[in-house]
């Protein structure tokens, strides 16, 4: 079975044709439980997310701030496995027909096996992977398997990336480019900053791929700001914090669905 890279591309293109940015949400698998995590992904899709990134919880998440680290710890203590990540992708995709990616660090894939991981993700209906710590120059084997299985390979660029480095990254990526809005870890912030707009401009000079901005967006006003210059707005910590702060599962689902609706309105205001 082939993965859903084309669905991802079509979804981002459809948002652009509507004159807006896409809303991309992030939630870790297995948090607060495997079933609860699946319901949370469905809830943000119901609220208006175009794409969801499902995080594969990791014990040493170098890109993630304290909110997502806390959720990852809960998922890992609950015994979440890669099979649960694949189940989350499958059930979310089957329920919504929308693109679902996995965001993961390299070590779990390396230990699991590249062919096994890509084949299972494609069979689950996944659209691809975001790989924040896989160096482009070491990505050939991954990209061969991903391409064979119809999966996007999304690389992360940062404000510190020089123009020649951007060109090397975007030349081999697919699906979209994940532009980290600032140096640092994930988390909500008061301002996304001018660095993000400059990074999008420089990245677009190297590629036709959509450029989507993450790290720091937490409300509709920030989403509208980023949507004015990016092809997609990525929101993670704000959703996870609502789930962490909720007294139990149902209020958490209501809260993330409402935030998705608010953000979806924001990306349409640009």
Short mmCIF file of C-alpha atoms in Angstrom, two decimals:
data_model
loop_
_atom_site.label_atom_id
_atom_site.label_comp_id
_atom_site.label_asym_id
_atom_site.label_seq_id
_atom_site.Cartn_x
_atom_site.Cartn_y
_atom_site.Cartn_z
CA UNK A 1 0.00 0.00 0.00
CA UNK A 2 1.27 3.46 -0.89
CA UNK A 3 1.36 6.29 1.61
CA UNK A 4 -0.50 9.56 1.31
CA UNK A 5 2.11 12.10 0.22
CA UNK A 6 -0.22 13.14 -2.60
CA UNK A 7 -3.05 13.78 -0.15
CA UNK A 8 -0.71 16.01 1.84
CA UNK A 9 0.33 17.95 -1.25
CA UNK A 10 -3.27 18.29 -2.43
CA UNK A 11 -4.40 19.51 1.00
CA UNK A 12 -1.74 22.22 1.14
CA UNK A 13 -2.49 23.23 -2.45
CA UNK A 14 -6.21 23.46 -1.68
CA UNK A 15 -5.54 25.80 1.24
CA UNK A 16 -3.40 27.99 -1.01
CA UNK A 17 -6.13 28.04 -3.67
CA UNK A 18 -8.51 29.34 -1.00
CA UNK A 19 -6.11 32.20 -0.30
CA UNK A 20 -5.16 31.00 3.16
CA UNK A 21 -2.52 29.10 5.08
CA UNK A 22 -3.07 25.51 6.18
CA UNK A 23 -3.51 24.72 9.87
CA UNK A 24 -1.20 21.91 11.01
CA UNK A 25 -1.66 20.55 14.53
CA UNK A 26 0.72 18.44 16.58
CA UNK A 27 -0.24 15.94 19.28
CA UNK A 28 1.83 13.10 20.76
CA UNK A 29 0.61 9.53 20.43
CA UNK A 30 -0.28 7.75 23.67
CA UNK A 31 -1.20 10.94 25.52
CA UNK A 32 -3.03 10.94 27.84
CA UNK A 33 -3.64 7.33 26.76
CA UNK A 34 -3.51 5.68 23.35
CA UNK A 35 -7.30 5.91 22.94
CA UNK A 36 -7.32 9.43 24.36
CA UNK A 37 -4.62 10.51 21.95
CA UNK A 38 -6.57 9.15 18.98
CA UNK A 39 -9.66 11.04 20.13
CA UNK A 40 -7.58 14.22 20.51
CA UNK A 41 -6.32 13.96 16.92
CA UNK A 42 -9.89 13.48 15.69
CA UNK A 43 -11.00 16.46 17.80
CA UNK A 44 -8.49 18.87 16.26
CA UNK A 45 -9.48 17.66 12.80
CA UNK A 46 -13.13 18.25 13.74
CA UNK A 47 -12.21 21.76 14.87
CA UNK A 48 -10.65 22.65 11.54
CA UNK A 49 -7.05 21.39 11.33
CA UNK A 50 -6.02 20.50 7.77
CA UNK A 51 -3.11 18.25 8.74
CA UNK A 52 -2.02 16.59 11.98
CA UNK A 53 1.47 15.59 13.06
CA UNK A 54 1.43 12.65 15.46
CA UNK A 55 4.45 12.73 17.74
CA UNK A 56 6.34 9.55 18.53
CA UNK A 57 7.20 10.05 22.21
CA UNK A 58 10.92 10.02 22.93
CA UNK A 59 12.91 10.06 26.15
CA UNK A 60 15.30 12.76 24.90
CA UNK A 61 13.28 15.15 22.70
CA UNK A 62 15.88 17.77 21.80
CA UNK A 63 13.46 20.06 19.93
CA UNK A 64 10.60 19.89 22.41
CA UNK A 65 9.99 22.19 25.34
CA UNK A 66 8.66 21.28 28.80
CA UNK A 67 4.98 20.97 27.81
CA UNK A 68 5.56 18.34 25.15
CA UNK A 69 8.26 16.66 27.25
CA UNK A 70 5.72 16.24 30.05
CA UNK A 71 3.19 14.69 27.68
CA UNK A 72 5.86 12.40 26.23
CA UNK A 73 6.78 11.25 29.74
CA UNK A 74 3.14 10.38 30.45
CA UNK A 75 2.89 8.45 27.19
CA UNK A 76 6.15 6.57 27.79
CA UNK A 77 5.17 5.67 31.36
CA UNK A 78 1.90 4.39 29.90
CA UNK A 79 3.89 2.01 27.74
CA UNK A 80 3.29 3.61 24.33
CA UNK A 81 4.94 1.70 21.47
CA UNK A 82 5.51 2.34 17.78
CA UNK A 83 2.54 0.05 17.08
CA UNK A 84 0.38 2.53 19.02
CA UNK A 85 1.73 5.38 16.90
CA UNK A 86 0.79 3.48 13.75
CA UNK A 87 -2.66 2.74 15.19
CA UNK A 88 -3.13 6.44 15.96
CA UNK A 89 -2.26 7.35 12.39
CA UNK A 90 -4.51 4.66 10.95
CA UNK A 91 -7.58 5.44 13.01
CA UNK A 92 -7.24 9.21 12.55
CA UNK A 93 -6.83 8.87 8.79
CA UNK A 94 -9.66 6.35 8.41
CA UNK A 95 -12.00 8.54 10.48
CA UNK A 96 -11.25 11.80 8.65
CA UNK A 97 -9.61 11.10 5.28
CA UNK A 98 -7.11 13.87 6.10
CA UNK A 99 -3.31 13.75 6.01
CA UNK A 100 -1.55 12.49 9.11
CA UNK A 101 2.24 12.58 9.50
CA UNK A 102 4.54 11.23 12.18
CA UNK A 103 7.05 13.54 13.84
CA UNK A 104 9.89 11.53 15.28
CA UNK A 105 13.53 11.61 16.22
CA UNK A 106 15.79 9.29 14.27
CA UNK A 107 16.83 6.79 16.93
CA UNK A 108 13.45 4.99 17.26
CA UNK A 109 13.28 4.49 13.47
CA UNK A 110 16.87 3.31 13.32
CA UNK A 111 16.21 0.71 16.01
CA UNK A 112 12.86 -0.36 14.54
CA UNK A 113 14.18 -0.67 10.98
CA UNK A 114 13.68 1.82 8.15
CA UNK A 115 11.90 -0.56 5.79
CA UNK A 116 9.63 -1.87 8.52
CA UNK A 117 8.77 1.63 9.72
CA UNK A 118 8.04 3.10 6.27
CA UNK A 119 6.03 0.06 5.15
CA UNK A 120 3.88 0.13 8.29
CA UNK A 121 3.36 3.90 8.13
CA UNK A 122 2.25 3.67 4.50
CA UNK A 123 -0.08 0.76 5.31
CA UNK A 124 -1.60 2.88 8.10
CA UNK A 125 -2.41 5.63 5.60
CA UNK A 126 0.33 7.97 6.81
CA UNK A 127 1.42 10.88 4.66
CA UNK A 128 5.06 11.02 5.75
CA UNK A 129 7.51 11.90 8.49
CA UNK A 130 9.02 15.02 10.00
CA UNK A 131 12.57 14.21 11.06
CA UNK A 132 14.07 17.09 13.06
CA UNK A 133 17.40 15.44 13.89
CA UNK A 134 18.19 13.46 10.72
CA UNK A 135 21.03 15.22 8.87
CA UNK A 136 20.26 15.66 5.19
CA UNK A 137 23.64 14.23 4.24
CA UNK A 138 22.79 11.00 6.08
CA UNK A 139 19.22 10.68 4.81
CA UNK A 140 19.66 8.78 1.53
CA UNK A 141 18.54 5.38 2.82
CA UNK A 142 15.51 6.85 4.60
CA UNK A 143 14.46 8.86 1.56
CA UNK A 144 14.72 5.86 -0.75
CA UNK A 145 12.38 3.84 1.44
CA UNK A 146 10.02 6.78 2.01
CA UNK A 147 9.76 7.47 -1.71
CA UNK A 148 9.15 3.79 -2.44
CA UNK A 149 6.24 3.83 0.00
CA UNK A 150 4.72 7.18 -1.03
CA UNK A 151 5.74 9.08 2.09
CA UNK A 152 6.88 12.68 2.44
CA UNK A 153 10.20 13.50 4.08
CA UNK A 154 9.86 16.83 5.87
CA UNK A 155 13.06 18.46 7.08
CA UNK A 156 13.34 21.29 9.60
CA UNK A 157 15.11 24.57 8.80
CA UNK A 158 16.00 27.25 11.35
CA UNK A 159 16.86 30.96 11.35
CA UNK A 160 20.51 29.97 11.74
CA UNK A 161 20.44 28.00 8.46
CA UNK A 162 22.61 29.68 5.82
CA UNK A 163 21.22 30.07 2.30
CA UNK A 164 23.40 27.32 0.83
CA UNK A 165 22.32 24.99 3.62
CA UNK A 166 18.67 25.82 2.97
CA UNK A 167 19.12 24.94 -0.69
CA UNK A 168 20.65 21.54 0.18
CA UNK A 169 17.82 20.74 2.59
CA UNK A 170 14.95 21.79 0.35
CA UNK A 171 16.44 20.03 -2.68
CA UNK A 172 15.86 16.62 -1.10
CA UNK A 173 12.81 17.26 1.13
CA UNK A 174 9.22 16.58 0.09
CA UNK A 175 5.70 17.43 1.26
CA UNK A 176 6.62 20.76 2.83
CA UNK A 177 9.44 22.49 4.67
CA UNK A 178 9.11 22.91 8.43
CA UNK A 179 10.48 26.36 9.29
CA UNK A 180 11.29 26.72 12.99
CA UNK A 181 10.33 30.31 13.79
CA UNK A 182 13.20 30.86 16.22
CA UNK A 183 16.17 29.20 17.82
CA UNK A 184 15.12 27.09 20.79
CA UNK A 185 12.59 24.45 21.76
CA UNK A 186 8.85 24.19 21.22
CA UNK A 187 6.48 26.19 23.40
CA UNK A 188 4.00 29.04 23.27
CA UNK A 189 5.39 32.56 23.07
CA UNK A 190 4.12 36.12 23.14
CA UNK A 191 5.48 36.87 19.69
CA UNK A 192 6.55 34.65 16.82
CA UNK A 193 8.99 37.31 15.64
CA UNK A 194 10.44 38.71 12.46
CA UNK A 195 12.99 35.88 12.21
CA UNK A 196 10.27 33.57 10.94
CA UNK A 197 9.24 35.87 8.07
CA UNK A 198 12.86 36.23 6.96
CA UNK A 199 13.37 32.47 7.13
CA UNK A 200 10.28 31.84 5.01
CA UNK A 201 11.48 34.36 2.44
CA UNK A 202 14.93 32.80 2.23
CA UNK A 203 13.54 29.26 2.11
CA UNK A 204 11.08 30.09 -0.66
CA UNK A 205 13.97 31.37 -2.74
CA UNK A 206 15.27 27.78 -2.86
CA UNK A 207 12.13 25.69 -3.40
CA UNK A 208 8.58 25.37 -4.70
CA UNK A 209 7.61 23.33 -1.65
CA UNK A 210 5.15 24.92 0.80
CA UNK A 211 6.90 26.49 3.79
CA UNK A 212 5.09 25.98 7.09
CA UNK A 213 6.06 27.74 10.32
CA UNK A 214 6.09 26.20 13.78
CA UNK A 215 7.32 26.96 17.33
CA UNK A 216 5.48 29.60 19.29
CA UNK A 217 1.99 29.95 17.79
CA UNK A 218 -0.75 29.62 20.39
CA UNK A 219 -3.75 31.77 19.41
CA UNK A 220 -5.74 33.07 16.44
CA UNK A 221 -3.94 36.41 16.29
CA UNK A 222 -0.53 34.75 16.07
CA UNK A 223 -1.91 32.27 13.54
CA UNK A 224 -3.16 35.15 11.39
CA UNK A 225 0.23 36.87 11.65
CA UNK A 226 2.12 33.76 10.50
CA UNK A 227 -0.50 32.98 7.85
CA UNK A 228 0.22 36.36 6.26
CA UNK A 229 3.63 35.11 5.09
CA UNK A 230 3.69 31.29 5.40
CA UNK A 231 1.92 28.44 3.62
CA UNK A 232 1.09 26.67 6.85
CA UNK A 233 0.85 27.39 10.58
CA UNK A 234 2.02 24.61 12.91
CA UNK A 235 0.67 24.52 16.47
CA UNK A 236 1.64 21.92 19.06
CA UNK A 237 2.36 23.03 22.63
CA UNK A 238 -0.86 25.04 22.90
CA UNK A 239 -2.93 21.90 22.18
CA UNK A 240 -0.87 19.72 24.48
CA UNK A 241 -1.10 22.22 27.35
CA UNK A 242 -4.89 22.21 27.12
CA UNK A 243 -4.87 18.42 27.43
CA UNK A 244 -2.45 18.59 30.37
CA UNK A 245 -4.53 21.22 32.17
CA UNK A 246 -7.89 19.51 31.64
CA UNK A 247 -9.38 17.78 34.70
CA UNK A 248 -10.16 14.72 32.60
CA UNK A 249 -10.44 13.52 29.02
CA UNK A 250 -13.71 15.02 27.79
CA UNK A 251 -13.02 18.65 28.82
CA UNK A 252 -9.60 18.26 27.18
CA UNK A 253 -11.17 17.16 23.90
CA UNK A 254 -13.65 20.04 24.02
CA UNK A 255 -10.79 22.47 24.63
CA UNK A 256 -8.55 21.27 21.79
CA UNK A 257 -11.48 21.21 19.37
CA UNK A 258 -12.31 24.81 20.31
CA UNK A 259 -8.69 25.94 19.93
CA UNK A 260 -8.49 24.30 16.51
CA UNK A 261 -11.62 26.17 15.45
CA UNK A 262 -10.14 29.45 16.73
CA UNK A 263 -6.86 28.86 14.92
CA UNK A 264 -8.66 27.77 11.75
CA UNK A 265 -10.44 31.11 11.78
CA UNK A 266 -7.11 32.83 12.35
CA UNK A 267 -5.37 31.31 9.32
CA UNK A 268 -8.27 32.51 7.20
CA UNK A 269 -7.84 36.14 8.32
CA UNK A 270 -4.15 36.38 7.33
#
